[in-house]
mmCIF file of C-alpha atoms in Angstrom:
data_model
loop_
_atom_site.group_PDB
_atom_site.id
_atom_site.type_symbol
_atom_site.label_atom_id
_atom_site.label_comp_id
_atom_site.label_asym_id
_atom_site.label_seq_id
_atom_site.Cartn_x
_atom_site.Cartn_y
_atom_site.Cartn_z
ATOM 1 C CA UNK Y 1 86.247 117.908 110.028
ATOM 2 C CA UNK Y 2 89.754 116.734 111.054
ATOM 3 C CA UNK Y 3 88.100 115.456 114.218
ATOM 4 C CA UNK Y 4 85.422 113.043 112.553
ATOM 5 C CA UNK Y 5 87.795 112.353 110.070
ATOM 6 C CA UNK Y 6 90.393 111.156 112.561
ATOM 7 C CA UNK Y 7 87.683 109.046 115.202
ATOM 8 C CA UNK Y 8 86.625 107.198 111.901
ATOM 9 C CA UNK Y 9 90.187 105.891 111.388
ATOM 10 C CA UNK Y 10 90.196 105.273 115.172
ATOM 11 C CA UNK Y 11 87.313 102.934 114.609
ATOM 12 C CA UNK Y 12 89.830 100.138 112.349
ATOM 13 C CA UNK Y 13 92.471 99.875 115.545
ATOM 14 C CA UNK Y 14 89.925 97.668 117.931
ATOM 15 C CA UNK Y 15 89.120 95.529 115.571
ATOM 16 C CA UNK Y 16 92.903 93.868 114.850
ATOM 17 C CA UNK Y 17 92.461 93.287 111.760
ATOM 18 C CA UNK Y 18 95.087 91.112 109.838
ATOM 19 C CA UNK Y 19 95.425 93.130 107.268
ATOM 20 C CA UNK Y 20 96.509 96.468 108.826
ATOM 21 C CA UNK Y 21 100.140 96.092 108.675
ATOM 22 C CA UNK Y 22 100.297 95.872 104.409
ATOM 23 C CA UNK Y 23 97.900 99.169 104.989
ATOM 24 C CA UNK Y 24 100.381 101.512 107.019
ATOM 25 C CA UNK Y 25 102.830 100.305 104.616
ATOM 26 C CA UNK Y 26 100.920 101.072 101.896
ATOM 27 C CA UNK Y 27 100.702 104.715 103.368
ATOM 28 C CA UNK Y 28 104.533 104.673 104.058
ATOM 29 C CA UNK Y 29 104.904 104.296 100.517
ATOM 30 C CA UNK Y 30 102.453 106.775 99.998
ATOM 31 C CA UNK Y 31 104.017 109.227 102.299
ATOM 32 C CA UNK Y 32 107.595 108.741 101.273
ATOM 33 C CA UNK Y 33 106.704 109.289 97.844
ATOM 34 C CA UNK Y 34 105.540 112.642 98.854
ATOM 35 C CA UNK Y 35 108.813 113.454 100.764
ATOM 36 C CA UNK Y 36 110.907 112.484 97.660
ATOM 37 C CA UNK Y 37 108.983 115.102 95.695
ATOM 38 C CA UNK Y 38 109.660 117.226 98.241
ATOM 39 C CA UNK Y 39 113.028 117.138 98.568
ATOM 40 C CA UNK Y 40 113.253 117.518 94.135
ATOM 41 C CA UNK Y 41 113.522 113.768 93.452
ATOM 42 C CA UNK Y 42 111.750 112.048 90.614
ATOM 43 C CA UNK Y 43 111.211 108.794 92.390
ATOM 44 C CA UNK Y 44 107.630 107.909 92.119
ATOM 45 C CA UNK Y 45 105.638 105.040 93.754
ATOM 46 C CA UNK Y 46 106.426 102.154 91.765
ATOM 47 C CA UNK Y 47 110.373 103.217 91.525
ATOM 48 C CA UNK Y 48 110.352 103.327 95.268
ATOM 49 C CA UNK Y 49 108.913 99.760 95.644
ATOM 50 C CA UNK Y 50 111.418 98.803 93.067
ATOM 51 C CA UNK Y 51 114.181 100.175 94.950
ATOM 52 C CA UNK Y 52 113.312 98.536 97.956
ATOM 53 C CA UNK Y 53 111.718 95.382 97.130
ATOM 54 C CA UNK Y 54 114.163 94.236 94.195
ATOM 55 C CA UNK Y 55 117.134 94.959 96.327
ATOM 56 C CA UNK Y 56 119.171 91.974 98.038
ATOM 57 C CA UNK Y 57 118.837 92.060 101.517
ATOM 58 C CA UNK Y 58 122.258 92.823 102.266
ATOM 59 C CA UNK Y 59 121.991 96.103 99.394
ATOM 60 C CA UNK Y 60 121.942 99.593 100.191
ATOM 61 C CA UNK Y 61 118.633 100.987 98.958
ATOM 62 C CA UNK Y 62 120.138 104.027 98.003
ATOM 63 C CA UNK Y 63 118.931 107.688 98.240
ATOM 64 C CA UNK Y 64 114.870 107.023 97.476
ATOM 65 C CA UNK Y 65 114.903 103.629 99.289
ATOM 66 C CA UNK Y 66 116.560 105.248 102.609
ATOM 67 C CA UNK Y 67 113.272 107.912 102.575
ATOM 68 C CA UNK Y 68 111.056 104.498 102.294
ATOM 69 C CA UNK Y 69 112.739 103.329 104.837
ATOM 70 C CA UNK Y 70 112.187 106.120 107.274
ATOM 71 C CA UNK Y 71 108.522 105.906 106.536
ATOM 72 C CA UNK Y 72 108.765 102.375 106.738
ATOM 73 C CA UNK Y 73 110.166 102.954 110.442
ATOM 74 C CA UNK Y 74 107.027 105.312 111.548
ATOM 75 C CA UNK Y 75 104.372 102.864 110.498
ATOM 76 C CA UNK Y 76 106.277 99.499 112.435
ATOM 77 C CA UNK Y 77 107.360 102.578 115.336
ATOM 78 C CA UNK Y 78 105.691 101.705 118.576
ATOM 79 C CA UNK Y 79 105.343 105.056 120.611
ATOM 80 C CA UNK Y 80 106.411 106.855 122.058
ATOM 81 C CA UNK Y 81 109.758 106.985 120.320
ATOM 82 C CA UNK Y 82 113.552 107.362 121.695
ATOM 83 C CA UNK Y 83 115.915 109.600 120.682
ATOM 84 C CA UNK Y 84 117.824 107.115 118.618
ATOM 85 C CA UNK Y 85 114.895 106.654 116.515
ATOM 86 C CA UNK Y 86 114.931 110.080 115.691
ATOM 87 C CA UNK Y 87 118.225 110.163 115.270
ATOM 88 C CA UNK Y 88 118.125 107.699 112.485
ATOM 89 C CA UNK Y 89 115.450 108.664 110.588
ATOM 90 C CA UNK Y 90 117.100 112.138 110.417
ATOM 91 C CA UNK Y 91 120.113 110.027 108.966
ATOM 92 C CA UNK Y 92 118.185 108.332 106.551
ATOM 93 C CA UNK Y 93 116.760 111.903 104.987
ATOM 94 C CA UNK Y 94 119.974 113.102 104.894
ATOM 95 C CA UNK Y 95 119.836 115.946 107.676
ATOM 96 C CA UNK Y 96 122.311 116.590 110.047
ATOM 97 C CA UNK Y 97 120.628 117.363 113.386
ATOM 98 C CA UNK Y 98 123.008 118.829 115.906
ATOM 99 C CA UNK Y 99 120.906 119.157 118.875
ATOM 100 C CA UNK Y 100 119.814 116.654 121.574
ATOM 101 C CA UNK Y 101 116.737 114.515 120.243
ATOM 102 C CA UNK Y 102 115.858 113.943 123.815
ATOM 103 C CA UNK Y 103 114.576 117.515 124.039
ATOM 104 C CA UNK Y 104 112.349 116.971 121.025
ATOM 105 C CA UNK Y 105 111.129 113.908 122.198
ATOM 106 C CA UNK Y 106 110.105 115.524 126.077
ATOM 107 C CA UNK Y 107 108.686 118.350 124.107
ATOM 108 C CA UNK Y 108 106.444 116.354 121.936
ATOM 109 C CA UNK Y 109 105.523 114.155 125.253
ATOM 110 C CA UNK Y 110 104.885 117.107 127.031
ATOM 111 C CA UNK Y 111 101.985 118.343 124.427
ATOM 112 C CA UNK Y 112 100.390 114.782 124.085
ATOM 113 C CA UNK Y 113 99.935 115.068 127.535
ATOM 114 C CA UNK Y 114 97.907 118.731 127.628
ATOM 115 C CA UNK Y 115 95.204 117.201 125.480
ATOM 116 C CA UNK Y 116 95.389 119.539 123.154
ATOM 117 C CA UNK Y 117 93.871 118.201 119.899
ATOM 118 C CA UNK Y 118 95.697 115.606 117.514
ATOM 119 C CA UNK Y 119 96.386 118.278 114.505
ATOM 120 C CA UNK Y 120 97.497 121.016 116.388
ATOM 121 C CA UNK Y 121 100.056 118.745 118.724
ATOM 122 C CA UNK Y 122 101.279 117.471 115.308
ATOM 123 C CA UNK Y 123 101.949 121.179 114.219
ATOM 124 C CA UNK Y 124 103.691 122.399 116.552
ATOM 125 C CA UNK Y 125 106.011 118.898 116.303
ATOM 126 C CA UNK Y 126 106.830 120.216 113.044
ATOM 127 C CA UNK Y 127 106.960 123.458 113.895
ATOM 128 C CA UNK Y 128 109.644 122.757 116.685
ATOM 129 C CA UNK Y 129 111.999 120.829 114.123
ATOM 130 C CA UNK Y 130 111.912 123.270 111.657
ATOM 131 C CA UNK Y 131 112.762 126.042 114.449
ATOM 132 C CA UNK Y 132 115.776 124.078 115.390
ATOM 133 C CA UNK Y 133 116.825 123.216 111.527
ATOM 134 C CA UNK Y 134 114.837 125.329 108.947
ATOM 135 C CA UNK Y 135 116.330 123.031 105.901
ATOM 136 C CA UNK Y 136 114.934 119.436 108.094
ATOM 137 C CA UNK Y 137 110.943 119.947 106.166
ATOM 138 C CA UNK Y 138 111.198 116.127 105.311
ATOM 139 C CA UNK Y 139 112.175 115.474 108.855
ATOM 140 C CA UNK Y 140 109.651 117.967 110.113
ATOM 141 C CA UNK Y 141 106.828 116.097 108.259
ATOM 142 C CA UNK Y 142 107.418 112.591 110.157
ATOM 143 C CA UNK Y 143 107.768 114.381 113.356
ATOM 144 C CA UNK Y 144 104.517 116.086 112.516
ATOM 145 C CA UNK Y 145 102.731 112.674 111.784
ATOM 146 C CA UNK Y 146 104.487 110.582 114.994
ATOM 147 C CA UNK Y 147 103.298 113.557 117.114
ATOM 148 C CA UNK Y 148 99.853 112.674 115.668
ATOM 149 C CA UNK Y 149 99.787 108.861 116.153
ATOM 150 C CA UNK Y 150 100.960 109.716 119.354
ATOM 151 C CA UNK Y 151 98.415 111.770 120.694
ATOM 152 C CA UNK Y 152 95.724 109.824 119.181
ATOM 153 C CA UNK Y 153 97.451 106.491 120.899
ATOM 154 C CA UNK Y 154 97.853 104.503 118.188
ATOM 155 C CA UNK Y 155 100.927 102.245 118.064
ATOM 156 C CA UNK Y 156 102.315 101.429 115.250
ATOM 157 C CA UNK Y 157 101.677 105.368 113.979
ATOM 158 C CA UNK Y 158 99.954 106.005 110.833
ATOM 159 C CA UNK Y 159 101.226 108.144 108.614
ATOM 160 C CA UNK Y 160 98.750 110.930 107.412
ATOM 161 C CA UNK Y 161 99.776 114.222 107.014
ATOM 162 C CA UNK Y 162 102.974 113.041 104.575
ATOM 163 C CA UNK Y 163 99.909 111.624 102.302
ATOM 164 C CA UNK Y 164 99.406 115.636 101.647
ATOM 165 C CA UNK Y 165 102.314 117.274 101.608
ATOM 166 C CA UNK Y 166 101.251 118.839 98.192
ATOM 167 C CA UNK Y 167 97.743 118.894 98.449
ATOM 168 C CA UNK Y 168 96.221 121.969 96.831
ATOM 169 C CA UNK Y 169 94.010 122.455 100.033
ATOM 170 C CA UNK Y 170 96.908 122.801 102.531
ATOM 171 C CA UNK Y 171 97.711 126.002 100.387
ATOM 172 C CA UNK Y 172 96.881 128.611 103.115
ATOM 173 C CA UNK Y 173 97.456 132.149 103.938
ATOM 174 C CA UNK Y 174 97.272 135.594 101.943
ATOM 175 C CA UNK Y 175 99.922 134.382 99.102
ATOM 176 C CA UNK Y 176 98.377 130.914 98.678
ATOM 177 C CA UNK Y 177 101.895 129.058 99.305
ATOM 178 C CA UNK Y 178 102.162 125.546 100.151
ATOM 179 C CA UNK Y 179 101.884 124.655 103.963
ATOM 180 C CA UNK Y 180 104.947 124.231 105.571
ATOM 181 C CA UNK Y 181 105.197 123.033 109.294
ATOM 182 C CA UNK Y 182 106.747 126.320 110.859
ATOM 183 C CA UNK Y 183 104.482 128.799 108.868
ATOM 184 C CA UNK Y 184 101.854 130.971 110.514
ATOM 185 C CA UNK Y 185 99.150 129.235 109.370
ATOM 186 C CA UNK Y 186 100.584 125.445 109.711
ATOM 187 C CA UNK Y 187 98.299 124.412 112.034
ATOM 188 C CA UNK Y 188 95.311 125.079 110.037
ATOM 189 C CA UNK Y 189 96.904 123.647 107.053
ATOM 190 C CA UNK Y 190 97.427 120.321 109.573
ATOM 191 C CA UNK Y 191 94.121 120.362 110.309
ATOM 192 C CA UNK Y 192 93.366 120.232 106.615
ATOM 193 C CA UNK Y 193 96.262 117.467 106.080
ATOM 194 C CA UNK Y 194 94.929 115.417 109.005
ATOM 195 C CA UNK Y 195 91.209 115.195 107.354
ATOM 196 C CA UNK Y 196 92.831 114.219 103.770
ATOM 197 C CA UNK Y 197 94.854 112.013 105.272
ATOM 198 C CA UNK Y 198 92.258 110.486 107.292
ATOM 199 C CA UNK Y 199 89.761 110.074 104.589
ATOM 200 C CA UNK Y 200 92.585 108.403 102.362
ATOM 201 C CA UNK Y 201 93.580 106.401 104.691
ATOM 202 C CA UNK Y 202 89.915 105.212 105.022
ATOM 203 C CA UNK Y 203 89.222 104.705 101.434
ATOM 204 C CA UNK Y 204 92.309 102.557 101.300
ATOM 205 C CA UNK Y 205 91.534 100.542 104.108
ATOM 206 C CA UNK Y 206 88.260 99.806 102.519
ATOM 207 C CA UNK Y 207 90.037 98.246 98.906
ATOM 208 C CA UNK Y 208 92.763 96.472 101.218
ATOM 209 C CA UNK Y 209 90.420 94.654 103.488
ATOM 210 C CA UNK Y 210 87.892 93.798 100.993
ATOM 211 C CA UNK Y 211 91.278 92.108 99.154
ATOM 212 C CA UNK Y 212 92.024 90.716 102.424
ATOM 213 C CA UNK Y 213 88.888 88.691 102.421
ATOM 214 C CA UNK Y 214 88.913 87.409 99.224
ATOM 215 C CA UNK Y 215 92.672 85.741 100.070
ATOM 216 C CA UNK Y 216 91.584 84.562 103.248
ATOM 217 C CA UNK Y 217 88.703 82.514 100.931
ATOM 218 C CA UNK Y 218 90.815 81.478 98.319
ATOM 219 C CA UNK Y 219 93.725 80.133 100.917
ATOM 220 C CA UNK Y 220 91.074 77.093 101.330
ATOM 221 C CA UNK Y 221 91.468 75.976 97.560
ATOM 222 C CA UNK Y 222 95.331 76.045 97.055
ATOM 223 C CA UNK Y 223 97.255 73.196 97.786
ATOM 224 C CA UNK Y 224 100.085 74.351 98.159
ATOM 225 C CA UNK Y 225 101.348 73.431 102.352
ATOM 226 C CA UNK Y 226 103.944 76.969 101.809
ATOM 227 C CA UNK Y 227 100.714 79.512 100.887
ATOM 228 C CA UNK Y 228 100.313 80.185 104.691
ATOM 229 C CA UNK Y 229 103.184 81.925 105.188
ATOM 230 C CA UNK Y 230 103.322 83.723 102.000
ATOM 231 C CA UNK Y 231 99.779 85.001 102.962
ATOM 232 C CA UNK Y 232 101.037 86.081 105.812
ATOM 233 C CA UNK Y 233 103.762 88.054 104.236
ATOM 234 C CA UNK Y 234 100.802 90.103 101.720
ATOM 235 C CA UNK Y 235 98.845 90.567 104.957
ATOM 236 C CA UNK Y 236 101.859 92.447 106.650
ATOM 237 C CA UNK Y 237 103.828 94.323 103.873
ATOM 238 C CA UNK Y 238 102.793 96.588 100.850
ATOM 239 C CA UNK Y 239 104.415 94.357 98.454
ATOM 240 C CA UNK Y 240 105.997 91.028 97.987
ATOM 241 C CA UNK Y 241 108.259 89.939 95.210
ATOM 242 C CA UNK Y 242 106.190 87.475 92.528
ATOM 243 C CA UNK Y 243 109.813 84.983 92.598
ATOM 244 C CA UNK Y 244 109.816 85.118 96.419
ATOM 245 C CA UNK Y 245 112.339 81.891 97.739
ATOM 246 C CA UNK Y 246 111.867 80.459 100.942
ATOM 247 C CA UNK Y 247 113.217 77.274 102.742
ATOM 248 C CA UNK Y 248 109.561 75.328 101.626
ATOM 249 C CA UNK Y 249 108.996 77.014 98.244
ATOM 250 C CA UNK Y 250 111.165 77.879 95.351
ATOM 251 C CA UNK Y 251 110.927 80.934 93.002
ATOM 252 C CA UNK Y 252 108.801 78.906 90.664
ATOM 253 C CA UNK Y 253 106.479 77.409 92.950
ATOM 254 C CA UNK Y 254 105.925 81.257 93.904
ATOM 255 C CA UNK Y 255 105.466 82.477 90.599
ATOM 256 C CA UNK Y 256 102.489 79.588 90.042
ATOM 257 C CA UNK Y 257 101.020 80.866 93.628
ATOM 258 C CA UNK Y 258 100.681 84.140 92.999
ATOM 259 C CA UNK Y 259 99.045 83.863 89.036
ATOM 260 C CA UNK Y 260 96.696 81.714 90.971
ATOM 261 C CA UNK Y 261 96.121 84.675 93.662
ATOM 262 C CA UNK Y 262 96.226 86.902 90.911
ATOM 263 C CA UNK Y 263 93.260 85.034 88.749
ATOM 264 C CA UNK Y 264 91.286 84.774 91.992
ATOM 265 C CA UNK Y 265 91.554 88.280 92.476
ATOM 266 C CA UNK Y 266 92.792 87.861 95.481
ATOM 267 C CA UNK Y 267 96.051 90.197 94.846
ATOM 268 C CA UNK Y 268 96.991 93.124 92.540
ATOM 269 C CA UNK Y 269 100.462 93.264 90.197
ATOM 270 C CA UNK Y 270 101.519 96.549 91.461
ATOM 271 C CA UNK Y 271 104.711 96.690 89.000
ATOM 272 C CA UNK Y 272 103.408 96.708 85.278
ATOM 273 C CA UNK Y 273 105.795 94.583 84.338
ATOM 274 C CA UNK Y 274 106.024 90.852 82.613
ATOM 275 C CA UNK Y 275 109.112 90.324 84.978
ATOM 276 C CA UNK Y 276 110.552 91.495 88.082
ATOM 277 C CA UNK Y 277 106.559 91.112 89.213
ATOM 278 C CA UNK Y 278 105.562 92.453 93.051
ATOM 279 C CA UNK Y 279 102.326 91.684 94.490
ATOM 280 C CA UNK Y 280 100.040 93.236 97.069
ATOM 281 C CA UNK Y 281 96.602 93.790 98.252
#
């Protein structure tokens, strides 16, 4: 199942689509939000986007917005990945790794290259963190779904397994306990997380695309010369602010764009809100 699941979502990479960029995002979101639960947050989805899109450029996103932010780093990763990146992400979850991330890295290399299959490669990624820091799960997670991306060859990685953290499937074994990479039976639970994952992913792309094509239509009947690149932006992020400023277009001039997108259906309001709006596919 993981396996058909998994050449499905293989199928999207050849075709290049514009859109795929505001769809790993969308699934770093996803997956981060699962990490903060995790690790006994409340952050949900929409306070995560908050935290990182309503934040000045030059403002620490805090706590929640640092986990986004290591998700964020997996899906815009190319692979394979250097020790530094490793580093930082563990500095963004908060975990203090004291060993030598180039070991981790070689390790993970070395099982891409056996040929083992995707899920199981991806377990025993997590598996090795977890051995080497039993209190790095968050950590062990991303490492689970870069050792995934990597073996399947796709660069950017997806993220997939972080989607299902808590999934009631991926509770395995004699006491029905949640999966956690480093248990005895992670790698089936993987191989359950990589076909949820998968599918999500799938049903996502699906909305997001079909989205995708109805902006690329409407582009031809707004006026305004700035729309391109603010297009561009929605085609490339989960979310852009609704008073986006940029050297061509003001925050007003962005407001009026995106009611327009937002009557042609062309873009969701993802916040809720009458203010403070954030749009996306």
């Amino acid at each position: 199942m993981a396996g058909s699941t998994l050449n499905s979502l293989d199928n999207l990479f050849p075709s290049d689509a514009p859109w795929l960029g505001a769809w790993r995002q969308r699934l770093a979101l996803k997956a981060a939000a699962a990490a903060i639960k995790l690790m006994r947050r409340t952050e949900d989805e929409s306070a995560l986007r908050d935290a990182w899109y309503l934040r000045q450029d030059e403002d620490d996103p805090g706590p929640a917005g640092n986990v986004l932010l290591a998700w964020r780093k997996l899906a815009g990763r190319s692979l394979p990945p250097s020790s530094e990146n490793l580093q930082s992400v563990a500095d963004l979850l908060g975990i203090i790794w004291s060993n030598d991330f180039d070991e981790l890295v070689a390790r993970i290399e070395e099982d891409v290259r056996t040929g083992a299959p995707a899920p199981l490669v991806a377990a025993r990624a997590g598996t090795e963190v977890m051995r080497e820091n039993p209190n790095a799960e968050a950590l062990a997670w991303w490492v689970a779904d870069l050792a995934l991306s990597w073996r399947m060859g796709w660069s950017p990685a997806v993220p997939l397994l972080g989607l299902q953290i808590h999934a009631p499937l991926l509770r395995t074994g004699p006491d029905r306990r949640r999966g956690r990479p480093g248990d005895p039976f992670f790698e089936r639970a993987a191989c359950l997380a990589a076909a949820l994952g998968a599918a999500e992913a799938c049903r996502l792309a699906v909305g997001i695309s079909q989205r995708a094509e109805r902006l690329r239509a409407v582009e031809l009947k707004l006026r305004s010369k700035a729309a391109g690149g603010v297009i561009a932006l929605l085609m490339t992020d989960d979310a852009v602010s609704g008073s986006l400023t940029t050297g061509t277009m003001t925050r007003w001039a962005s407001r009026r764009l995106f009611e327009r997108l937002h009557q042609f259906e062309a873009v969701r309001e993802l916040s809720g809100r009458a203010t403070f709006r954030l749009y996306g596919l």
